[in-house]
Structures are given as structure tokens and as C-alpha cells.
Amino acid sequence: MTTTQQLARPGSRQRTMSPRRRARLSRAIQYAVLLVVLGAVVVAADWDRVGETMFNPTVAREMLPSLGQAMGNTIVYTIAAFAVGLSLGTVLALMRLSSVRVYRWIATLYIEFFRGIPALLVVLTVGFAVPIAFDVRISSLTAKVAIGLGMVSAAYIAETLRAGIQAVPKGQIEAARSLGMSQARTMAVVVIPQAFRIVLPPMTNEVILLTKDTSLVFLLGMTAAQYDLTKIGREALTSATGGLTGLFVVGACYLCLTIPLGLLARWLENRSGKGRRA
């Protein structure tokens, strides 16, 4: 009897694993591999040296008095850069959607240029090259940060806002125009407010990125009162007894700032999703 005939017999049965059992087996294998890797790390690590280098409580206590002001400065730099980025990004988004071809070209060139170069180069250019080239003195460090990081952030915000504007139902735009509203008033009263509500979650993610990008500020030079978190960590790293504890503490401070923003973005995303389903 051939194999085909055996399979065709009503009483024959193939012993195959169900998809659910295969999924369970796959998860079990992944968990086992993960436990093996973690166990190898635990066994191989020199925990006395790790504790002395990264979790030195003495170094952490010495950093505490300056961390509050550094976190405050980091928040100020982030807000200033986001304000510039949001203002310029809104203008660029409207230019990208403009019927005037020159405006579209200018906005496209700006967006592609600033999305293609590192933020580090922009910050250094604003902080050092622009004052030399144009004989302009920018005395405020916050202004330098706001301009440098804001120009980079504007390119990403512009694309986010453009997607939000295009997501507004066209029927609402047509209804506003049928009521006698001008195109500018329709955009200002109907389209842009809805677009901002749509893009709130990704906009919150942009704030998180800006918070981390403020780590570039220390390259501009700053006084002790202007220190941000990265500068505090760098000072601790170069100290005689600091080790990596300073960087660990600063990283924890950044997490204290960014994790709530991430939770806010997730909550806004879930809320906007429920609103669209309703």
C-alpha cells in the first residue's frame, strides 16, 4: 500500500502539533535561552567592581545638590527648543501644503536638509559659526539651544503636522468653505486645531527626543548655573572617584523625565484611537 493510499484512508491520522502547542513550545525555548544568557551574565560579572564603579552611593550623594538645578535647566532647554520647533514647524507644514510651488520647494529643501544632518552640527553652527560669520553675539545659552535644536526639531514637526492636516476629513473643510469661511480662516479655525489633536502622540515623542538632544548643550560651554544633566554626569565621570556612577545617576534622571512623557504619549494614542472608533 502506497503512502498516498495510507493518507487517504479514513482511519489514518497524522500526529502533528497544533499551532497553539507550537507557540507554547517556541515561547518556552525563548524563555530558556533568555534565562541561560542572564545566568551567564550573572556568573561572569564582577559584582564588587560593578557596584564600586556604577553604584557608588558616596558619589551619588555628592551629585544630589546639583541634580535639581541641572534637571530644571534641561527642562527649560527642552521647552525653549520645542517652542521654536513647533512655531517654525507649523509654518513649514503650511508651506509644504501651499499651492505656491516656490513655498513647497523651500519647505521641502529645509526639511530634507535638517533631517539629513546631525543635530550636533547645527548646535555647533549656531553656537560658534553663526556669531563669527555674521558678527552676531548670542549671549543667552537658552537662546542658542532653542535656535539650534529648534531648527532641527522643526523639520520633523513639519512632517508630523503635514500628515495631521492631511488626515482631517475633507468634508469638514468643504463644510467650512460652504459657510463662507476663507481658506485661511478654515485652516486656522477648523483644520489646524484638529490636526494638533491628531498628532499629539507623535508630538510628545518629539519632546522626548528633544529632551535627550539637550545632552549636546555642554559643547557650547556653560557656567555652573547653566549645567544640564549631561554636564553634571561628565563632571562626575572625570572626577577622581566618580567612575561610571555619575553617568548612571544622570541616566536615571533622564528616565525620570522621559518615562512620564512616554506614558503620556501612549495614553493620548489610546484616547485618540477610542475617539476615532466612536
mmCIF file of C-alpha atoms in Angstrom:
data_model
loop_
_atom_site.group_PDB
_atom_site.id
_atom_site.type_symbol
_atom_site.label_atom_id
_atom_site.label_comp_id
_atom_site.label_asym_id
_atom_site.label_seq_id
_atom_site.Cartn_x
_atom_site.Cartn_y
_atom_site.Cartn_z
ATOM 1 C CA MET A 1 0.000 0.000 0.000
ATOM 2 C CA THR A 2 1.406 3.347 -1.051
ATOM 3 C CA THR A 3 1.829 6.325 1.219
ATOM 4 C CA THR A 4 -0.862 8.243 -0.640
ATOM 5 C CA GLN A 5 -3.337 5.428 -0.061
ATOM 6 C CA GLN A 6 -2.457 5.323 3.613
ATOM 7 C CA LEU A 7 -3.109 9.044 3.964
ATOM 8 C CA ALA A 8 -6.371 8.663 2.112
ATOM 9 C CA ARG A 9 -7.697 6.004 4.472
ATOM 10 C CA PRO A 10 -10.411 7.422 6.776
ATOM 11 C CA GLY A 11 -8.905 5.858 9.849
ATOM 12 C CA SER A 12 -5.381 7.181 9.305
ATOM 13 C CA ARG A 13 -4.283 10.115 11.433
ATOM 14 C CA GLN A 14 -1.214 12.329 11.232
ATOM 15 C CA ARG A 15 0.316 13.226 14.532
ATOM 16 C CA THR A 16 1.024 16.908 14.069
ATOM 17 C CA MET A 17 1.467 19.560 16.727
ATOM 18 C CA SER A 18 -1.298 22.135 16.941
ATOM 19 C CA PRO A 19 -0.447 25.844 16.341
ATOM 20 C CA ARG A 20 -1.150 26.621 19.984
ATOM 21 C CA ARG A 21 1.266 23.954 21.203
ATOM 22 C CA ARG A 22 3.898 25.111 18.718
ATOM 23 C CA ALA A 23 3.530 28.668 20.026
ATOM 24 C CA ARG A 24 3.900 27.457 23.623
ATOM 25 C CA LEU A 25 6.981 25.442 22.732
ATOM 26 C CA SER A 26 8.502 28.439 20.938
ATOM 27 C CA ARG A 27 7.914 30.694 23.947
ATOM 28 C CA ALA A 28 9.375 28.087 26.291
ATOM 29 C CA ILE A 29 12.531 27.852 24.172
ATOM 30 C CA GLN A 30 12.887 31.647 24.100
ATOM 31 C CA TYR A 31 12.455 31.884 27.874
ATOM 32 C CA ALA A 32 15.031 29.146 28.385
ATOM 33 C CA VAL A 33 17.568 30.888 26.132
ATOM 34 C CA LEU A 34 16.951 34.166 27.948
ATOM 35 C CA LEU A 35 17.471 32.546 31.341
ATOM 36 C CA VAL A 36 20.697 30.937 30.144
ATOM 37 C CA VAL A 37 22.021 34.296 28.887
ATOM 38 C CA LEU A 38 21.058 36.066 32.112
ATOM 39 C CA GLY A 39 22.645 33.327 34.166
ATOM 40 C CA ALA A 40 25.875 33.604 32.168
ATOM 41 C CA VAL A 41 25.942 37.367 32.728
ATOM 42 C CA VAL A 42 25.328 36.965 36.464
ATOM 43 C CA VAL A 43 28.091 34.402 36.791
ATOM 44 C CA ALA A 44 30.625 36.259 34.632
ATOM 45 C CA ALA A 45 30.143 39.739 36.128
ATOM 46 C CA ASP A 46 32.422 41.024 38.857
ATOM 47 C CA TRP A 47 29.689 42.448 41.069
ATOM 48 C CA ASP A 48 32.049 44.039 43.557
ATOM 49 C CA ARG A 49 33.675 46.039 40.778
ATOM 50 C CA VAL A 50 30.308 46.824 39.186
ATOM 51 C CA GLY A 51 28.993 48.164 42.478
ATOM 52 C CA GLU A 52 32.103 50.238 43.069
ATOM 53 C CA THR A 53 32.137 51.647 39.519
ATOM 54 C CA MET A 54 28.473 52.176 38.702
ATOM 55 C CA PHE A 55 26.585 52.217 42.008
ATOM 56 C CA ASN A 56 28.854 54.125 44.331
ATOM 57 C CA PRO A 57 26.487 55.713 46.897
ATOM 58 C CA THR A 58 29.082 58.241 48.023
ATOM 59 C CA VAL A 59 29.438 59.695 44.533
ATOM 60 C CA ALA A 60 25.665 59.700 44.067
ATOM 61 C CA ARG A 61 25.147 61.652 47.304
ATOM 62 C CA GLU A 62 27.746 64.213 46.231
ATOM 63 C CA MET A 63 25.832 64.782 42.995
ATOM 64 C CA LEU A 64 22.429 65.275 44.615
ATOM 65 C CA PRO A 65 22.723 69.018 45.416
ATOM 66 C CA SER A 66 23.395 69.895 41.762
ATOM 67 C CA LEU A 67 20.939 67.479 40.140
ATOM 68 C CA GLY A 68 17.844 69.574 40.881
ATOM 69 C CA GLN A 69 19.121 72.656 39.102
ATOM 70 C CA ALA A 70 20.516 70.549 36.249
ATOM 71 C CA MET A 71 17.145 68.865 35.712
ATOM 72 C CA GLY A 72 15.461 72.264 35.791
ATOM 73 C CA ASN A 73 17.869 73.612 33.176
ATOM 74 C CA THR A 74 17.304 70.539 30.998
ATOM 75 C CA ILE A 75 13.542 71.101 31.124
ATOM 76 C CA VAL A 76 13.983 74.808 30.261
ATOM 77 C CA TYR A 77 16.201 73.960 27.281
ATOM 78 C CA THR A 78 13.682 71.377 26.082
ATOM 79 C CA ILE A 79 10.708 73.749 26.335
ATOM 80 C CA ALA A 80 12.580 76.553 24.569
ATOM 81 C CA ALA A 81 13.682 74.303 21.712
ATOM 82 C CA PHE A 82 10.192 72.813 21.350
ATOM 83 C CA ALA A 83 8.612 76.276 21.215
ATOM 84 C CA VAL A 84 10.890 77.268 18.341
ATOM 85 C CA GLY A 85 10.441 73.916 16.617
ATOM 86 C CA LEU A 86 6.653 73.998 16.899
ATOM 87 C CA SER A 87 6.363 77.565 15.609
ATOM 88 C CA LEU A 88 8.725 77.051 12.688
ATOM 89 C CA GLY A 89 7.395 73.551 12.003
ATOM 90 C CA THR A 90 3.824 74.845 11.688
ATOM 91 C CA VAL A 91 4.921 77.407 9.107
ATOM 92 C CA LEU A 92 6.878 74.769 7.193
ATOM 93 C CA ALA A 93 3.936 72.359 7.207
ATOM 94 C CA LEU A 94 1.652 75.021 5.735
ATOM 95 C CA MET A 95 4.306 75.870 3.137
ATOM 96 C CA ARG A 96 4.551 72.183 2.174
ATOM 97 C CA LEU A 97 0.808 72.125 1.524
ATOM 98 C CA SER A 98 0.720 75.514 -0.193
ATOM 99 C CA SER A 99 -0.442 75.887 -3.779
ATOM 100 C CA VAL A 100 2.563 78.148 -4.418
ATOM 101 C CA ARG A 101 5.314 75.977 -5.849
ATOM 102 C CA VAL A 102 8.171 78.123 -4.529
ATOM 103 C CA TYR A 103 6.892 77.733 -0.960
ATOM 104 C CA ARG A 104 6.733 73.970 -1.380
ATOM 105 C CA TRP A 105 10.285 73.874 -2.719
ATOM 106 C CA ILE A 106 11.652 75.986 0.139
ATOM 107 C CA ALA A 107 9.902 73.884 2.785
ATOM 108 C CA THR A 108 10.983 70.616 1.160
ATOM 109 C CA LEU A 109 14.628 71.706 0.926
ATOM 110 C CA TYR A 110 14.616 72.844 4.559
ATOM 111 C CA ILE A 111 13.023 69.637 5.821
ATOM 112 C CA GLU A 112 15.294 67.314 3.862
ATOM 113 C CA PHE A 113 18.412 69.287 4.811
ATOM 114 C CA PHE A 114 17.795 69.429 8.552
ATOM 115 C CA ARG A 115 16.594 65.848 8.724
ATOM 116 C CA GLY A 116 19.758 64.735 6.952
ATOM 117 C CA ILE A 117 22.431 66.371 9.111
ATOM 118 C CA PRO A 118 23.247 65.636 12.769
ATOM 119 C CA ALA A 119 21.828 67.940 15.399
ATOM 120 C CA LEU A 120 25.364 68.246 16.759
ATOM 121 C CA LEU A 121 26.483 70.170 13.663
ATOM 122 C CA VAL A 122 23.513 72.536 13.873
ATOM 123 C CA VAL A 123 24.126 73.282 17.561
ATOM 124 C CA LEU A 124 27.820 73.976 16.944
ATOM 125 C CA THR A 125 26.993 76.132 13.915
ATOM 126 C CA VAL A 126 24.538 78.254 15.869
ATOM 127 C CA GLY A 127 26.822 78.470 18.872
ATOM 128 C CA PHE A 128 30.110 79.277 17.128
ATOM 129 C CA ALA A 129 29.960 79.620 13.327
ATOM 130 C CA VAL A 130 26.987 81.984 13.017
ATOM 131 C CA PRO A 131 28.321 84.578 15.520
ATOM 132 C CA ILE A 132 31.678 84.614 13.703
ATOM 133 C CA ALA A 133 30.247 84.713 10.172
ATOM 134 C CA PHE A 134 27.618 87.398 10.801
ATOM 135 C CA ASP A 135 29.274 89.240 13.700
ATOM 136 C CA VAL A 136 26.286 88.494 15.912
ATOM 137 C CA ARG A 137 26.666 87.788 19.597
ATOM 138 C CA ILE A 138 24.110 85.481 21.179
ATOM 139 C CA SER A 139 24.697 85.888 24.894
ATOM 140 C CA SER A 140 21.895 83.634 26.150
ATOM 141 C CA LEU A 141 22.700 79.935 26.224
ATOM 142 C CA THR A 142 18.981 79.132 26.234
ATOM 143 C CA ALA A 143 18.578 81.125 23.009
ATOM 144 C CA LYS A 144 21.414 79.182 21.361
ATOM 145 C CA VAL A 145 19.859 75.889 22.387
ATOM 146 C CA ALA A 146 16.375 76.983 21.317
ATOM 147 C CA ILE A 147 17.581 78.062 17.875
ATOM 148 C CA GLY A 148 19.902 75.124 17.258
ATOM 149 C CA LEU A 149 17.705 72.267 18.442
ATOM 150 C CA GLY A 150 14.518 74.080 17.397
ATOM 151 C CA MET A 151 15.659 74.302 13.780
ATOM 152 C CA VAL A 152 16.279 70.559 13.686
ATOM 153 C CA SER A 153 13.063 69.733 15.504
ATOM 154 C CA ALA A 154 11.051 71.950 13.134
ATOM 155 C CA ALA A 155 11.858 69.651 10.214
ATOM 156 C CA TYR A 156 10.352 66.635 11.979
ATOM 157 C CA ILE A 157 7.429 68.557 13.449
ATOM 158 C CA ALA A 158 6.595 69.945 9.993
ATOM 159 C CA GLU A 159 6.218 66.464 8.524
ATOM 160 C CA THR A 160 4.172 65.312 11.514
ATOM 161 C CA LEU A 161 1.841 68.299 11.228
ATOM 162 C CA ARG A 162 1.539 67.878 7.470
ATOM 163 C CA ALA A 163 0.342 64.311 7.993
ATOM 164 C CA GLY A 164 -2.111 65.531 10.646
ATOM 165 C CA ILE A 165 -3.504 68.255 8.388
ATOM 166 C CA GLN A 166 -3.991 65.787 5.550
ATOM 167 C CA ALA A 167 -5.775 63.415 7.953
ATOM 168 C CA VAL A 168 -8.543 65.950 8.668
ATOM 169 C CA PRO A 169 -11.672 64.853 6.745
ATOM 170 C CA LYS A 170 -12.141 66.895 3.590
ATOM 171 C CA GLY A 171 -15.860 67.063 4.264
ATOM 172 C CA GLN A 172 -15.263 69.371 7.211
ATOM 173 C CA ILE A 173 -13.139 71.654 5.057
ATOM 174 C CA GLU A 174 -15.823 71.766 2.378
ATOM 175 C CA ALA A 175 -18.489 72.463 5.011
ATOM 176 C CA ALA A 176 -16.475 75.364 6.399
ATOM 177 C CA ARG A 177 -15.943 76.809 2.935
ATOM 178 C CA SER A 178 -19.647 76.446 2.154
ATOM 179 C CA LEU A 179 -20.389 78.580 5.246
ATOM 180 C CA GLY A 180 -18.419 81.405 3.707
ATOM 181 C CA MET A 181 -15.112 80.936 5.527
ATOM 182 C CA SER A 182 -11.978 81.917 3.666
ATOM 183 C CA GLN A 183 -9.248 79.367 3.091
ATOM 184 C CA ALA A 184 -7.017 80.987 5.718
ATOM 185 C CA ARG A 185 -9.793 81.068 8.320
ATOM 186 C CA THR A 186 -10.771 77.488 7.542
ATOM 187 C CA MET A 187 -7.186 76.410 8.071
ATOM 188 C CA ALA A 188 -6.846 78.365 11.328
ATOM 189 C CA VAL A 189 -10.235 77.537 12.869
ATOM 190 C CA VAL A 190 -11.097 74.078 11.526
ATOM 191 C CA VAL A 191 -8.067 72.256 10.167
ATOM 192 C CA ILE A 192 -5.100 73.131 12.382
ATOM 193 C CA PRO A 193 -6.844 72.555 15.765
ATOM 194 C CA GLN A 194 -7.950 69.102 14.634
ATOM 195 C CA ALA A 195 -4.528 68.361 13.179
ATOM 196 C CA PHE A 196 -2.894 69.162 16.525
ATOM 197 C CA ARG A 197 -5.238 66.758 18.302
ATOM 198 C CA ILE A 198 -4.382 64.031 15.785
ATOM 199 C CA VAL A 199 -0.610 64.464 16.104
ATOM 200 C CA LEU A 200 -0.434 64.864 19.883
ATOM 201 C CA PRO A 201 1.074 61.369 20.481
ATOM 202 C CA PRO A 202 3.923 61.712 17.942
ATOM 203 C CA MET A 203 4.444 65.303 19.093
ATOM 204 C CA THR A 204 5.005 64.008 22.620
ATOM 205 C CA ASN A 205 7.612 61.643 21.213
ATOM 206 C CA GLU A 206 9.338 64.652 19.654
ATOM 207 C CA VAL A 207 9.534 66.258 23.097
ATOM 208 C CA ILE A 208 11.227 63.089 24.370
ATOM 209 C CA LEU A 209 13.786 63.273 21.571
ATOM 210 C CA LEU A 210 14.417 66.941 22.320
ATOM 211 C CA THR A 211 14.935 66.150 25.991
ATOM 212 C CA LYS A 212 17.674 63.708 25.062
ATOM 213 C CA ASP A 213 19.156 66.058 22.458
ATOM 214 C CA THR A 214 19.753 68.670 25.155
ATOM 215 C CA SER A 215 22.741 66.498 26.065
ATOM 216 C CA LEU A 216 24.561 68.374 23.273
ATOM 217 C CA VAL A 217 24.336 71.666 25.144
ATOM 218 C CA PHE A 218 27.526 71.123 27.125
ATOM 219 C CA LEU A 219 29.535 71.569 23.897
ATOM 220 C CA LEU A 220 28.604 75.263 23.853
ATOM 221 C CA GLY A 221 30.303 75.997 27.158
ATOM 222 C CA MET A 222 28.343 76.944 30.217
ATOM 223 C CA THR A 223 28.663 78.319 33.697
ATOM 224 C CA ALA A 224 27.892 76.246 36.773
ATOM 225 C CA ALA A 225 24.397 77.745 36.963
ATOM 226 C CA GLN A 226 23.713 76.644 33.365
ATOM 227 C CA TYR A 227 24.725 72.984 33.772
ATOM 228 C CA ASP A 228 22.395 70.404 32.328
ATOM 229 C CA LEU A 229 22.263 66.725 33.284
ATOM 230 C CA THR A 230 24.889 65.637 30.770
ATOM 231 C CA LYS A 231 27.365 68.227 32.018
ATOM 232 C CA ILE A 232 26.857 67.042 35.597
ATOM 233 C CA GLY A 233 27.490 63.440 34.516
ATOM 234 C CA ARG A 234 30.605 64.429 32.591
ATOM 235 C CA GLU A 235 31.999 66.296 35.584
ATOM 236 C CA ALA A 236 31.402 63.242 37.764
ATOM 237 C CA LEU A 237 32.992 60.957 35.156
ATOM 238 C CA THR A 238 36.198 62.978 35.032
ATOM 239 C CA SER A 239 36.485 63.275 38.815
ATOM 240 C CA ALA A 240 38.979 61.189 40.726
ATOM 241 C CA THR A 241 36.441 58.859 42.370
ATOM 242 C CA GLY A 242 33.445 59.217 40.085
ATOM 243 C CA GLY A 243 33.722 56.197 37.824
ATOM 244 C CA LEU A 244 30.544 55.439 35.907
ATOM 245 C CA THR A 245 28.247 56.243 38.804
ATOM 246 C CA GLY A 246 27.723 59.788 37.534
ATOM 247 C CA LEU A 247 26.551 58.557 34.148
ATOM 248 C CA PHE A 248 24.259 56.013 35.811
ATOM 249 C CA VAL A 249 22.688 58.696 38.018
ATOM 250 C CA VAL A 250 22.253 61.082 35.079
ATOM 251 C CA GLY A 251 20.690 58.314 33.000
ATOM 252 C CA ALA A 252 18.217 57.658 35.805
ATOM 253 C CA CYS A 253 17.350 61.383 35.855
ATOM 254 C CA TYR A 254 16.716 61.350 32.100
ATOM 255 C CA LEU A 255 14.435 58.349 32.588
ATOM 256 C CA CYS A 256 12.521 60.268 35.263
ATOM 257 C CA LEU A 257 11.855 62.934 32.615
ATOM 258 C CA THR A 258 11.162 60.758 29.574
ATOM 259 C CA ILE A 259 9.178 57.849 31.024
ATOM 260 C CA PRO A 260 6.218 60.063 32.080
ATOM 261 C CA LEU A 261 6.270 61.618 28.605
ATOM 262 C CA GLY A 262 6.208 58.157 27.052
ATOM 263 C CA LEU A 263 3.257 57.151 29.220
ATOM 264 C CA LEU A 264 1.507 60.389 28.238
ATOM 265 C CA ALA A 265 2.079 59.649 24.549
ATOM 266 C CA ARG A 266 0.645 56.130 24.972
ATOM 267 C CA TRP A 267 -2.385 57.484 26.838
ATOM 268 C CA LEU A 268 -3.015 60.114 24.167
ATOM 269 C CA GLU A 269 -2.667 57.492 21.441
ATOM 270 C CA ASN A 270 -5.196 55.198 23.139
ATOM 271 C CA ARG A 271 -7.563 58.098 23.712
ATOM 272 C CA SER A 272 -7.370 59.270 20.104
ATOM 273 C CA GLY A 273 -7.917 55.684 18.934
ATOM 274 C CA LYS A 274 -11.072 55.359 21.060
ATOM 275 C CA GLY A 275 -12.273 58.719 19.732
ATOM 276 C CA ARG A 276 -11.878 57.596 16.127
ATOM 277 C CA ARG A 277 -13.685 54.316 16.806
ATOM 278 C CA ALA A 278 -16.545 56.200 18.483
#
